Every structure is written in C-alpha cells, then in structure tokens.
PDB file of C-alpha atoms in Angstrom:
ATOM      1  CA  UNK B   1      -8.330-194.098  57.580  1.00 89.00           C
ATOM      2  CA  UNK B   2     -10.471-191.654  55.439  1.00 95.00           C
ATOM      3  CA  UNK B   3      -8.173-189.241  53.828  1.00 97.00           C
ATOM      4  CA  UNK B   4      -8.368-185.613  52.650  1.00 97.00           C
ATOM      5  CA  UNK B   5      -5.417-184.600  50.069  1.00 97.00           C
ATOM      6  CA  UNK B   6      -5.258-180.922  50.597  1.00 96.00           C
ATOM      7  CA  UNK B   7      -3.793-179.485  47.376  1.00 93.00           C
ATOM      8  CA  UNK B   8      -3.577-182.339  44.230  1.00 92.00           C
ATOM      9  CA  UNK B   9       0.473-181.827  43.282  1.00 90.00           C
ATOM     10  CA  UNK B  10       2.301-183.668  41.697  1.00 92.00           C
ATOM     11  CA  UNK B  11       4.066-185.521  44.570  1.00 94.00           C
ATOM     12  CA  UNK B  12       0.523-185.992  46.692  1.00 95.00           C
ATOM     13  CA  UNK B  13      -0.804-186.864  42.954  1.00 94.00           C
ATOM     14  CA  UNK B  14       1.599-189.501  43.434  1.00 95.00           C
ATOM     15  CA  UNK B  15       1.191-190.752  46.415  1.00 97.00           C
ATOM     16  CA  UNK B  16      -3.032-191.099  45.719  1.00 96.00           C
ATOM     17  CA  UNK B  17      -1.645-193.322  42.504  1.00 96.00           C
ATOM     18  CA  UNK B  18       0.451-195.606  44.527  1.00 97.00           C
ATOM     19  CA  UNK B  19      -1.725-196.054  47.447  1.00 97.00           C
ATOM     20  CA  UNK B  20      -4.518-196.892  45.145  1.00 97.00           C
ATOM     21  CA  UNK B  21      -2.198-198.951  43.103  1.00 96.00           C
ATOM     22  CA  UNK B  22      -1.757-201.007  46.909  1.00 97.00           C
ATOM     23  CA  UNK B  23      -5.317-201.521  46.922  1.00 96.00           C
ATOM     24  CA  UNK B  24      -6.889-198.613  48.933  1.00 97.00           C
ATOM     25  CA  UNK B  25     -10.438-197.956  48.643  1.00 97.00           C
ATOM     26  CA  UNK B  26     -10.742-194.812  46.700  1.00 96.00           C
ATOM     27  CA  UNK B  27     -13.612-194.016  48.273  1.00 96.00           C
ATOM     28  CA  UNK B  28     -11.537-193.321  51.363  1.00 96.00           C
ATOM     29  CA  UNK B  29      -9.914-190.311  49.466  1.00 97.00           C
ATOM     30  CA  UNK B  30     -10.833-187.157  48.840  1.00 97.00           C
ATOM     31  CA  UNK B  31      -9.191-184.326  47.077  1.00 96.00           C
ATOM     32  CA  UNK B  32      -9.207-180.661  47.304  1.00 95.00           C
ATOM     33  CA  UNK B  33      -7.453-178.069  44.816  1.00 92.00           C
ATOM     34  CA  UNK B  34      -9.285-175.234  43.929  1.00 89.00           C
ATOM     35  CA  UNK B  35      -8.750-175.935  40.345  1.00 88.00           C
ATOM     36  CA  UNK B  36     -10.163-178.951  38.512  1.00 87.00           C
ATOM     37  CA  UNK B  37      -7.739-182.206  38.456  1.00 88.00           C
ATOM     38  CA  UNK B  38      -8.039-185.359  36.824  1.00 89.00           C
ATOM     39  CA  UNK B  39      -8.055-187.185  39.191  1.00 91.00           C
ATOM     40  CA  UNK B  40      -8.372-191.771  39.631  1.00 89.00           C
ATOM     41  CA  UNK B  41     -11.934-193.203  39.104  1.00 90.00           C
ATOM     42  CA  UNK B  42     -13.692-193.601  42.575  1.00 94.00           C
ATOM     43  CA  UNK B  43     -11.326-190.407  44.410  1.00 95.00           C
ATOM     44  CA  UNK B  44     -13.508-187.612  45.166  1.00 95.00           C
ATOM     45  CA  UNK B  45     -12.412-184.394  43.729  1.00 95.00           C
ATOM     46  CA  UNK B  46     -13.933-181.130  45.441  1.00 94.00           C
ATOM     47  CA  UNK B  47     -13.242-177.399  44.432  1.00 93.00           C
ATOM     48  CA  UNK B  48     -14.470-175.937  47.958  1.00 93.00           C
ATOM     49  CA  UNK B  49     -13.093-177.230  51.343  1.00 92.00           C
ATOM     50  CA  UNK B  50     -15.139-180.300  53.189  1.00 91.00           C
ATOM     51  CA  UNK B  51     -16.992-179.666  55.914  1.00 87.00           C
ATOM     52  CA  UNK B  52     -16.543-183.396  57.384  1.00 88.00           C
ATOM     53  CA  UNK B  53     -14.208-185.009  59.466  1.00 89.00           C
ATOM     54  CA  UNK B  54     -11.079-186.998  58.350  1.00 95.00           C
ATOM     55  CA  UNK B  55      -8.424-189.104  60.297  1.00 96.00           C
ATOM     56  CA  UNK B  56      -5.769-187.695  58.247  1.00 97.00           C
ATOM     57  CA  UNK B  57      -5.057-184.675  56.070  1.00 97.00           C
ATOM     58  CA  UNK B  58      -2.313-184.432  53.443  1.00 97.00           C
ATOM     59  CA  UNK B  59      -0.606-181.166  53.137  1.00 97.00           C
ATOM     60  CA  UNK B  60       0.265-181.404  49.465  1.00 94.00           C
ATOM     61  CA  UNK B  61       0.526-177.482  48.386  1.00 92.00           C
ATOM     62  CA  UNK B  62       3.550-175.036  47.810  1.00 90.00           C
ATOM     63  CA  UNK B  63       5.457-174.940  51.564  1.00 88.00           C
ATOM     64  CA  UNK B  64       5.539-171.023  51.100  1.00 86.00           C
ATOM     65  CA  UNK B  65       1.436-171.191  50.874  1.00 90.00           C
ATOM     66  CA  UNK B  66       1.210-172.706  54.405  1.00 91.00           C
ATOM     67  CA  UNK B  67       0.778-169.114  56.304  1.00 89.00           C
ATOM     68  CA  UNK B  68      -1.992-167.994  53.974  1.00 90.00           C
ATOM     69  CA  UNK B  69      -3.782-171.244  54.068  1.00 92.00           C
ATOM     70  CA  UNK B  70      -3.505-172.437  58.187  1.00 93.00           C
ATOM     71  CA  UNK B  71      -6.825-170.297  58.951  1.00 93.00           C
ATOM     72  CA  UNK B  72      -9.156-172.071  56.950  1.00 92.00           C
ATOM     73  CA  UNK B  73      -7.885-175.497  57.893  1.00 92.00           C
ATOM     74  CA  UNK B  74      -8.469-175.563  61.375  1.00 91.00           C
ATOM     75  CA  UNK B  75     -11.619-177.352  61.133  1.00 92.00           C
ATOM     76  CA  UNK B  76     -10.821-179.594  58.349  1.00 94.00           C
ATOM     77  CA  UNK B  77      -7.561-180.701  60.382  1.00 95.00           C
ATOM     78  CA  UNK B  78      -9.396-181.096  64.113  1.00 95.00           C
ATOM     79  CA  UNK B  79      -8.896-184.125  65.588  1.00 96.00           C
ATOM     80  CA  UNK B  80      -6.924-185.473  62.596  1.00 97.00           C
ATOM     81  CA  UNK B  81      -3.322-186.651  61.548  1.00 98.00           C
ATOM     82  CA  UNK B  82      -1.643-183.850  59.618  1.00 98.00           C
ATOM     83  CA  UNK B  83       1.087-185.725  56.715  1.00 98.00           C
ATOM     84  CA  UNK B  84       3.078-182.822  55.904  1.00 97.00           C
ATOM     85  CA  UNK B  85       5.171-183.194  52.408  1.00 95.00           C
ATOM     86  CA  UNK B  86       5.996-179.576  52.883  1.00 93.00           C
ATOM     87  CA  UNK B  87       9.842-179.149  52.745  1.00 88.00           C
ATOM     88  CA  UNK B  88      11.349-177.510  55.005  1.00 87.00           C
ATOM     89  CA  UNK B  89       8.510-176.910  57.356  1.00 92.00           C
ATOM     90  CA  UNK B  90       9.081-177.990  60.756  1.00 93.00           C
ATOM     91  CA  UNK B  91       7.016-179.811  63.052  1.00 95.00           C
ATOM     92  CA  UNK B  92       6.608-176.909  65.275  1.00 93.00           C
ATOM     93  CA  UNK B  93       5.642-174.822  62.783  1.00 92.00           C
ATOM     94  CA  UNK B  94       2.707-176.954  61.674  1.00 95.00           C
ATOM     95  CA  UNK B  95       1.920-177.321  65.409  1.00 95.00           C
ATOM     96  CA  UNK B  96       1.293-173.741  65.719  1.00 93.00           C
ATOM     97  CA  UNK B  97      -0.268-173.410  62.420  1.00 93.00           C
ATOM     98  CA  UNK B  98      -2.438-176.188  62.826  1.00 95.00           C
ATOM     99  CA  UNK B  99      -3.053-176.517  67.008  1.00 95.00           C
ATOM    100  CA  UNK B 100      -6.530-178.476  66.649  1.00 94.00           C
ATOM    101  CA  UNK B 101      -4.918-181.695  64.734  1.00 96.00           C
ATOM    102  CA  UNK B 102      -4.201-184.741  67.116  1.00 95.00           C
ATOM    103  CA  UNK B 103      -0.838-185.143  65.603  1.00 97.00           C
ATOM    104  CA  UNK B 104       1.519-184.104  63.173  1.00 98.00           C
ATOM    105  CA  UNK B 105       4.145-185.832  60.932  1.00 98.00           C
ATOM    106  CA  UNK B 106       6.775-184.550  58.191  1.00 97.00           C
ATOM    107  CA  UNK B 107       6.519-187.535  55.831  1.00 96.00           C
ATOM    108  CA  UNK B 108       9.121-187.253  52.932  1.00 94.00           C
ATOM    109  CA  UNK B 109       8.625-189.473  50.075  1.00 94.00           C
ATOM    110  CA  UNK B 110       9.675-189.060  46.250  1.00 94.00           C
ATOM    111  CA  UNK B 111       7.797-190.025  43.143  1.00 93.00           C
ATOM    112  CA  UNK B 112       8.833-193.387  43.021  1.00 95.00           C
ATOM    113  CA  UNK B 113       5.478-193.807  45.748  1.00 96.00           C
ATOM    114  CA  UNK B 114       3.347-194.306  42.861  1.00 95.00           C
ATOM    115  CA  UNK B 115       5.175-197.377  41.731  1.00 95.00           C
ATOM    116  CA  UNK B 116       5.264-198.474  45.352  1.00 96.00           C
ATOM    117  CA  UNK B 117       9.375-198.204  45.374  1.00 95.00           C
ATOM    118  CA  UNK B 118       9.846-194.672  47.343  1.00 96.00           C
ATOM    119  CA  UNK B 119      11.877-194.731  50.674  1.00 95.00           C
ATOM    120  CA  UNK B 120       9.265-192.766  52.948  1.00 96.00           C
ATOM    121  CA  UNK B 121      11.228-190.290  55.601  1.00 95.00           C
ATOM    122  CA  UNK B 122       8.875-189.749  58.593  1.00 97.00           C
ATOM    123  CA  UNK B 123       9.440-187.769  61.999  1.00 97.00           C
ATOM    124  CA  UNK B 124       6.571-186.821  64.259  1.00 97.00           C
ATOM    125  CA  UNK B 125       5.004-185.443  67.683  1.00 96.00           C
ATOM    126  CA  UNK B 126       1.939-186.186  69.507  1.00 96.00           C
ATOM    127  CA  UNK B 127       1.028-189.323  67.146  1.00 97.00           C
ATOM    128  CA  UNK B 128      -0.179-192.238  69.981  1.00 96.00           C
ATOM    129  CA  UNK B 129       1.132-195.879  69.405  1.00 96.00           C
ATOM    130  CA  UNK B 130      -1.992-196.787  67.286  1.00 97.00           C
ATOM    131  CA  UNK B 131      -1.551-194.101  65.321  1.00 97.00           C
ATOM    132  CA  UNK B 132       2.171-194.434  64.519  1.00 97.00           C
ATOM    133  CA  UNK B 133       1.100-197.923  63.668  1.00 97.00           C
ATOM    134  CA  UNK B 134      -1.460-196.588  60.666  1.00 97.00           C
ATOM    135  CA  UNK B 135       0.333-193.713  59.347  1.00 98.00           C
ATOM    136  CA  UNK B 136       3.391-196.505  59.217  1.00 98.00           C
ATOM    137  CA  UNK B 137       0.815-198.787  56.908  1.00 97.00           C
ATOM    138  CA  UNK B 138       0.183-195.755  54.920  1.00 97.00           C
ATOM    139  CA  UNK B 139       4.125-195.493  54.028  1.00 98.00           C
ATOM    140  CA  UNK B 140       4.617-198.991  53.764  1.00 97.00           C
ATOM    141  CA  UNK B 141       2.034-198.964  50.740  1.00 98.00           C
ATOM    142  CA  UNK B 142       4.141-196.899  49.548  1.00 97.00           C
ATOM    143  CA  UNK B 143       7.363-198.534  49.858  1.00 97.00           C
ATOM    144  CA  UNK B 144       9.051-197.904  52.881  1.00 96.00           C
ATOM    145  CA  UNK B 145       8.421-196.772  56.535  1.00 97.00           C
ATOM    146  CA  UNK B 146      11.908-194.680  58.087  1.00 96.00           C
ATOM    147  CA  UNK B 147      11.244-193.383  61.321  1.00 97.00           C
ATOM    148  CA  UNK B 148      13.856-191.034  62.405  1.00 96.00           C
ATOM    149  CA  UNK B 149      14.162-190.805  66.440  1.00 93.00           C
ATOM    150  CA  UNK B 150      13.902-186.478  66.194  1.00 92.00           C
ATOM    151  CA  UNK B 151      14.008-184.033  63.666  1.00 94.00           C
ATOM    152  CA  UNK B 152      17.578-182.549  63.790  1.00 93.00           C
ATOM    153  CA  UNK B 153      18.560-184.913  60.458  1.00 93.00           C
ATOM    154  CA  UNK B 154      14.968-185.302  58.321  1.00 94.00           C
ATOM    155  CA  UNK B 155      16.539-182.302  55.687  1.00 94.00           C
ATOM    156  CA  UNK B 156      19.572-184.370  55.294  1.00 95.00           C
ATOM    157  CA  UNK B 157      17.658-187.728  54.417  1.00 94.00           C
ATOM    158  CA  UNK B 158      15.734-185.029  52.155  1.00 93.00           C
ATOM    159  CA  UNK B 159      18.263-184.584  50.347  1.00 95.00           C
ATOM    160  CA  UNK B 160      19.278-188.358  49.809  1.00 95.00           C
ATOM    161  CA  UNK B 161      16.133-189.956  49.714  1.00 93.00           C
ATOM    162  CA  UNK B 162      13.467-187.044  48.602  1.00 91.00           C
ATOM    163  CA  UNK B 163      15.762-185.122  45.828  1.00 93.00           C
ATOM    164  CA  UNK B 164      17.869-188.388  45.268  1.00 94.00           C
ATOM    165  CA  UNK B 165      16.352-189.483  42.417  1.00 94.00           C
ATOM    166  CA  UNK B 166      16.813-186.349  40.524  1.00 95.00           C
ATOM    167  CA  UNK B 167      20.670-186.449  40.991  1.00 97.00           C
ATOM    168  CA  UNK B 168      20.510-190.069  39.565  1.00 96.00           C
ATOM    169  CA  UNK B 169      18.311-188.717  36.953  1.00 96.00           C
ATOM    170  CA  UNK B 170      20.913-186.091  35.842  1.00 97.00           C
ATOM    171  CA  UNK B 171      23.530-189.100  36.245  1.00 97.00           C
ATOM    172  CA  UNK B 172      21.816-191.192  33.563  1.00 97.00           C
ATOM    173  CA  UNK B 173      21.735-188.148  31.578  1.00 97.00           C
ATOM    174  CA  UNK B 174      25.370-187.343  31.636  1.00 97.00           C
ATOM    175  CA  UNK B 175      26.310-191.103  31.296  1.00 97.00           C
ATOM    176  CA  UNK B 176      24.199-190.725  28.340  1.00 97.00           C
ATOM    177  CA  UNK B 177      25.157-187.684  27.308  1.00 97.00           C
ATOM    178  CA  UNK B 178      29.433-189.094  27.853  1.00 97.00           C
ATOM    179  CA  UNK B 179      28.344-192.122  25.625  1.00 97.00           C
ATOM    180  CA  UNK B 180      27.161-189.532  23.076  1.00 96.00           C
ATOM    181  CA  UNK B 181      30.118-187.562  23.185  1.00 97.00           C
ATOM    182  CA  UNK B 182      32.587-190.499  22.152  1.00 97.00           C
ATOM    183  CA  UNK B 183      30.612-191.562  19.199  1.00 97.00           C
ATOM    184  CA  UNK B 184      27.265-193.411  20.327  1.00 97.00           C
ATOM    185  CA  UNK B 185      23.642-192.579  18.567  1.00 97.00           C
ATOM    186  CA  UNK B 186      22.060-189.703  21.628  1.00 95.00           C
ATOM    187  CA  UNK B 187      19.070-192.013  21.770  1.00 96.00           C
ATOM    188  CA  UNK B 188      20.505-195.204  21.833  1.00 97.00           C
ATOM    189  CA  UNK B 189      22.894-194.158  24.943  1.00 97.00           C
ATOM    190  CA  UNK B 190      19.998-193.125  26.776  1.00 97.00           C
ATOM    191  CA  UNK B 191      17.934-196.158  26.002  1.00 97.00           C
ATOM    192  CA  UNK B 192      21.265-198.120  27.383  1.00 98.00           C
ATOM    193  CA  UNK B 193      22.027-195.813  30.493  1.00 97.00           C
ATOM    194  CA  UNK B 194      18.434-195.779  31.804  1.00 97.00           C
ATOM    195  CA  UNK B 195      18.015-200.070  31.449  1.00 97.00           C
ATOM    196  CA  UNK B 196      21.837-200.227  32.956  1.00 97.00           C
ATOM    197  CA  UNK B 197      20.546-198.306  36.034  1.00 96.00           C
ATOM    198  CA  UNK B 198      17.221-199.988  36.081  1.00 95.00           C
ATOM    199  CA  UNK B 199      18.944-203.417  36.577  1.00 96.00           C
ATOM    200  CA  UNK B 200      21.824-202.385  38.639  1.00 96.00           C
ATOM    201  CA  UNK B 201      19.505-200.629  41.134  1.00 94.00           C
ATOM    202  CA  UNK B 202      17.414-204.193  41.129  1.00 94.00           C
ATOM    203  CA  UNK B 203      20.166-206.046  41.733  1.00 95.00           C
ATOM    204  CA  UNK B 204      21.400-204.042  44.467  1.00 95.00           C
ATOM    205  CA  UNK B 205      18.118-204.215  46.317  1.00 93.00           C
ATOM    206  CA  UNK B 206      17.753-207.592  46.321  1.00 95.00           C
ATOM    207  CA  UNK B 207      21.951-208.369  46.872  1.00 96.00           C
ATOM    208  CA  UNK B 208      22.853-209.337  50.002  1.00 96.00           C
ATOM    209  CA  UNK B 209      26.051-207.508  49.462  1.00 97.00           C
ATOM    210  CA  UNK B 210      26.633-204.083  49.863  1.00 97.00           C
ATOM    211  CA  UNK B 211      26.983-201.343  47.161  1.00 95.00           C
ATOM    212  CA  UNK B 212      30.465-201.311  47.759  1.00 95.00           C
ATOM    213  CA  UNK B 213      31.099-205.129  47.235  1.00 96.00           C
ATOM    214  CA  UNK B 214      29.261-204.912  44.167  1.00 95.00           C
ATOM    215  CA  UNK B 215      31.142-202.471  42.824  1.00 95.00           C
ATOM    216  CA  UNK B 216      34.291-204.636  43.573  1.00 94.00           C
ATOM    217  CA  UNK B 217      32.974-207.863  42.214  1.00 94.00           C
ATOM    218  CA  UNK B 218      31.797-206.531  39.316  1.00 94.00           C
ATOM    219  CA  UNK B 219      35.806-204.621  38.380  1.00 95.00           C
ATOM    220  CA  UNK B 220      38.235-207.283  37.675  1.00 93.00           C
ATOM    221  CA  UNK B 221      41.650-206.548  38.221  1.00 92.00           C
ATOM    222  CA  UNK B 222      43.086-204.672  35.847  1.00 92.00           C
ATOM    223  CA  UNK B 223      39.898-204.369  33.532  1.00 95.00           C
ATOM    224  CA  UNK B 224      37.716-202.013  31.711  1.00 96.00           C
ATOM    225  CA  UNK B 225      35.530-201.620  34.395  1.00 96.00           C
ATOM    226  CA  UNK B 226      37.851-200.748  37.211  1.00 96.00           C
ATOM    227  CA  UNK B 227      40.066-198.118  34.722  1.00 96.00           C
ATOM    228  CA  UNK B 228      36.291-196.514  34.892  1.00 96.00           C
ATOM    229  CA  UNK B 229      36.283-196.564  38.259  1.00 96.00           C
ATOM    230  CA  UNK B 230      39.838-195.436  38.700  1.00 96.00           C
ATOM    231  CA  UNK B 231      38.730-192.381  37.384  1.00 95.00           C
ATOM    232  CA  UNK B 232      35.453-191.623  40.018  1.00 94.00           C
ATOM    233  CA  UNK B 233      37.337-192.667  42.532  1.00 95.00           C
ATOM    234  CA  UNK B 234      40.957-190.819  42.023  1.00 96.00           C
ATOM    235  CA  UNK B 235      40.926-188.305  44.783  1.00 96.00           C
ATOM    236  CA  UNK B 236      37.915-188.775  46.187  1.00 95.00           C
ATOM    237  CA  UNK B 237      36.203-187.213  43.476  1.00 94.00           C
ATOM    238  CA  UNK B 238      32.954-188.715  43.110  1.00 95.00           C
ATOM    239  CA  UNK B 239      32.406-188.659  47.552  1.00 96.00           C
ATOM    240  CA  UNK B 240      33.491-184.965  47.001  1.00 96.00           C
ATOM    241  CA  UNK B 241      30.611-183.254  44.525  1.00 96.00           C
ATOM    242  CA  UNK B 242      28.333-185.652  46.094  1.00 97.00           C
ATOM    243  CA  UNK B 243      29.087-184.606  49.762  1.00 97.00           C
ATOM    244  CA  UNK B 244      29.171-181.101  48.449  1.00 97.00           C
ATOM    245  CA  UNK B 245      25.235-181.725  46.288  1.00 97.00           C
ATOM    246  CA  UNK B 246      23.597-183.292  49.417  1.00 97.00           C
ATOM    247  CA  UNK B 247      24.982-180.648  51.636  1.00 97.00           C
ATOM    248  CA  UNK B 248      23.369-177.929  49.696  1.00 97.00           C
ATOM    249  CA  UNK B 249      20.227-179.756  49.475  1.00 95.00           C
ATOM    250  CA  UNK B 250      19.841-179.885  53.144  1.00 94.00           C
ATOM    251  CA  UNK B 251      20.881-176.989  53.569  1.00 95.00           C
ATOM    252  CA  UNK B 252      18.413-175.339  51.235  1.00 93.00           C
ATOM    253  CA  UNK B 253      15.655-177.123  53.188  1.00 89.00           C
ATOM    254  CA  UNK B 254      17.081-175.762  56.722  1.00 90.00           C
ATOM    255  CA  UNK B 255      16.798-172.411  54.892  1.00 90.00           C
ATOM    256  CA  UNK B 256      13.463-172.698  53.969  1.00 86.00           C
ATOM    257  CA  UNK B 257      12.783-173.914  57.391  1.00 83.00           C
ATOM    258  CA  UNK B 258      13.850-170.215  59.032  1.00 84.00           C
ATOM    259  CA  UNK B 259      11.699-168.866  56.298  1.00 83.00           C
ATOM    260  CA  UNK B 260       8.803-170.508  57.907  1.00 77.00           C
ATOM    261  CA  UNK B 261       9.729-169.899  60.957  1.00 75.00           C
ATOM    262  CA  UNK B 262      10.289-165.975  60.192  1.00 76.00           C
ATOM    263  CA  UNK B 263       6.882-165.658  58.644  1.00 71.00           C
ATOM    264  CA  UNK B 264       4.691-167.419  61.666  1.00 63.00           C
ATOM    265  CA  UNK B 265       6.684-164.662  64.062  1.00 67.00           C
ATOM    266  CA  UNK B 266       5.356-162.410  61.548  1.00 68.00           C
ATOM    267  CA  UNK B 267       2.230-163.484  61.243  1.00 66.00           C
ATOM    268  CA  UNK B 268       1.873-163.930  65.133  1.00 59.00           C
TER     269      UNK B 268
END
C-alpha cells in the first residue's frame, strides 16, 4: 500500500518510525504538514497537498481540525482507506466528512508503535475482506492487530491501551518519587523503577501465567513483598482510582465524540 500521512504528529511520526523500523519501503510514504518536518531518509515530505492517488491516508492532525480540513481532502482520500488516529471521532463522522474514501477505520495505537510493541485498537465500516487483511499487516508491524466487533467500546480500550502508558508512566514516577521520599538518591530511584518495570512488563508478556499469578508467586507468605501489596490491595484501593482514571478517559473521548458530532450538524 502507498501511504499518505496527513499531518506529521507525534503519534503518526511514530507510527512512520516503526513501520519503517519493520522494513517498509519508504518510498511508499509520503508526508504532508504544512510546516517543514524532519522527517526518515527515503519518506517524502511535501508542504502542499498531493495531487495523486493513495490506498490509504493517515489522519494524523488535531481531532478538533477535522471540520476545517474535510473539504480539501476529498480528492486526496477517493478511493482510499482512511486510518483515523483522531480521538474521539467516530466512524460516522469521518464517513460524512470524508464520503469519497472506500473505507474507513479508527485505528488507536500509542507510541510504543515505533518500537514495534504498541497494542493497535481498530474498528471499521465498509473495509472488504482484502482490505481488512492489509490494514491488519499495517498494525501488526506495529505490534498488534485488535479488532473490536463495533464501536460502542473503542474509547474504553482508549483509555487502557492508547493513554495506558502514560498512567504507567506517572506510576514509575511516583514509585520513584516514594523511593525518594524514604531516603533513596531521586535519580537512582528512577533509574531502578523504570528497569523494574521494563523487566516485569517482559516477563509478563512472555509468562504463561497471568498478571494475577505473578503477582502471587512473586509475594511469599508473610514477606516484604506481600506487606506491599497488602497495602494496594486493602479495600480495593488500587481497582478503585484505576476504575475511576480509565472511566474518565473514556469518557473524555465520548465527549469529544459529541463535539464532533455537534460541529458536522453545524457545519451541515
């Protein structure tokens, strides 16, 4: 498939990195922001909007921007698949926005896609079999492929698997931080926290046992590790802020989801 990024973000940044990093042709990508980008040797990097064909187009802008920009898409997007990273922009909102594309997917990935390690959300409509099967290739190169079977729970897995990593990011931080706090060097905790989280995360992805089970195998009875846990897990606390963090995320992403909504009625 010959690609066009539209908009060179950070997160569709990432994505070029790790698909290149799989061993895409970067000849098969091109680029538009209206302001320069450095951009990987062999991607094509244009200021003014192609007037070629593509099989699929990357929405990779601001989801707020959408409205403003739909007009003078319509022939860049004919005939091709439309990979919306937009949050909180529903598929039925890029269908109206964008009626001339062949097909349209949410695809949700976070910036672990440039290592190759991101778990890749994706919903669509009007994608045939053969191209399910490429746009699934594309997110496999990227880590993983997650079909959901509608739409009704893609801002929930959001929430866990698009702004995940920045809750475990703030929980390195605040192991760190805790460490800190009762006497170790700021810098040395950190160091510790992020290689502790590296090589837990590792060894839960290639365990054959669950999260859970780890947890338990690695507490003895009566030991250092399970007073710890004692703690996180005394009343539920733990399952508690992060039931409450995910259901804010989602439901920040169903908001901005009526925003879009509200602004093609407007618009229309």
């Amino acid at each position: 498939m010959n690609i066009l990024v539209y908009g060179y973000g950070t997160m569709a940044g990432a994505m070029v990195e790790g698909w290149l990093r799989a061993g895409m042709d970067p000849a098969r990508i091109t680029a538009y922001n209206p302001r320069p980008k450095q951009v990987a040797e062999g991607v094509t990097l244009v200021s003014e909007i192609p007037e070629r064909a593509f099989d699929a187009v990357v929405l990779g802008f601001k989801p707020h921007m959408l409205a403003d920009i739909a007009p003078e898409m319509a022939e860049v997007t004919r005939g091709a698949i439309v990979l919306s990273i937009l949050a909180g922009v529903e598929l039925a909102t890029l269908e109206e926005r964008l009626p001339t594309s062949r097909g349209w997917v949410r695809f949700m990935p976070n910036l672990a896609v440039a290592l190759g390690k991101s778990p890749n959300a994706l919903v669509e409509h009007g994608l045939t079999e053969e191209d399910r099967a490429s746009v699934t290739e594309l997110a496999r190169q990227l880590g993983s492929a997650e079909w959901l079977p509608d739409e009704s729970q893609f801002e929930l897995v959001t929430a866990l698997a698009g702004s995940g990593p920045g809750f475990v990011y703030r929980f390195i931080d605040t192991l760190a931080a805790a460490a800190g706090d009762l006497g170790l060097q700021r810098d040395q905790a950190q160091r510790l926290a992020v290689q502790m989280v590296e090589g837990a995360s590792a060894l839960a992805a290639a365990s054959e046992h669950s999260p859970s089970e780890l947890a338990r195998r690695v507490a003895s009875p009566g030991g250092m590790t399970q007073r710890g846990l004692d703690v996180l897990d005394e009343n539920a606390a733990l399952r508690q802020l992060m039931t409450a963090c995910l259901a804010a995320a989602r439901d920040r992403g169903l908001e901005m989801g009526r925003e879009a909504r509200k602004s093609a009625e407007k618009d229309s």
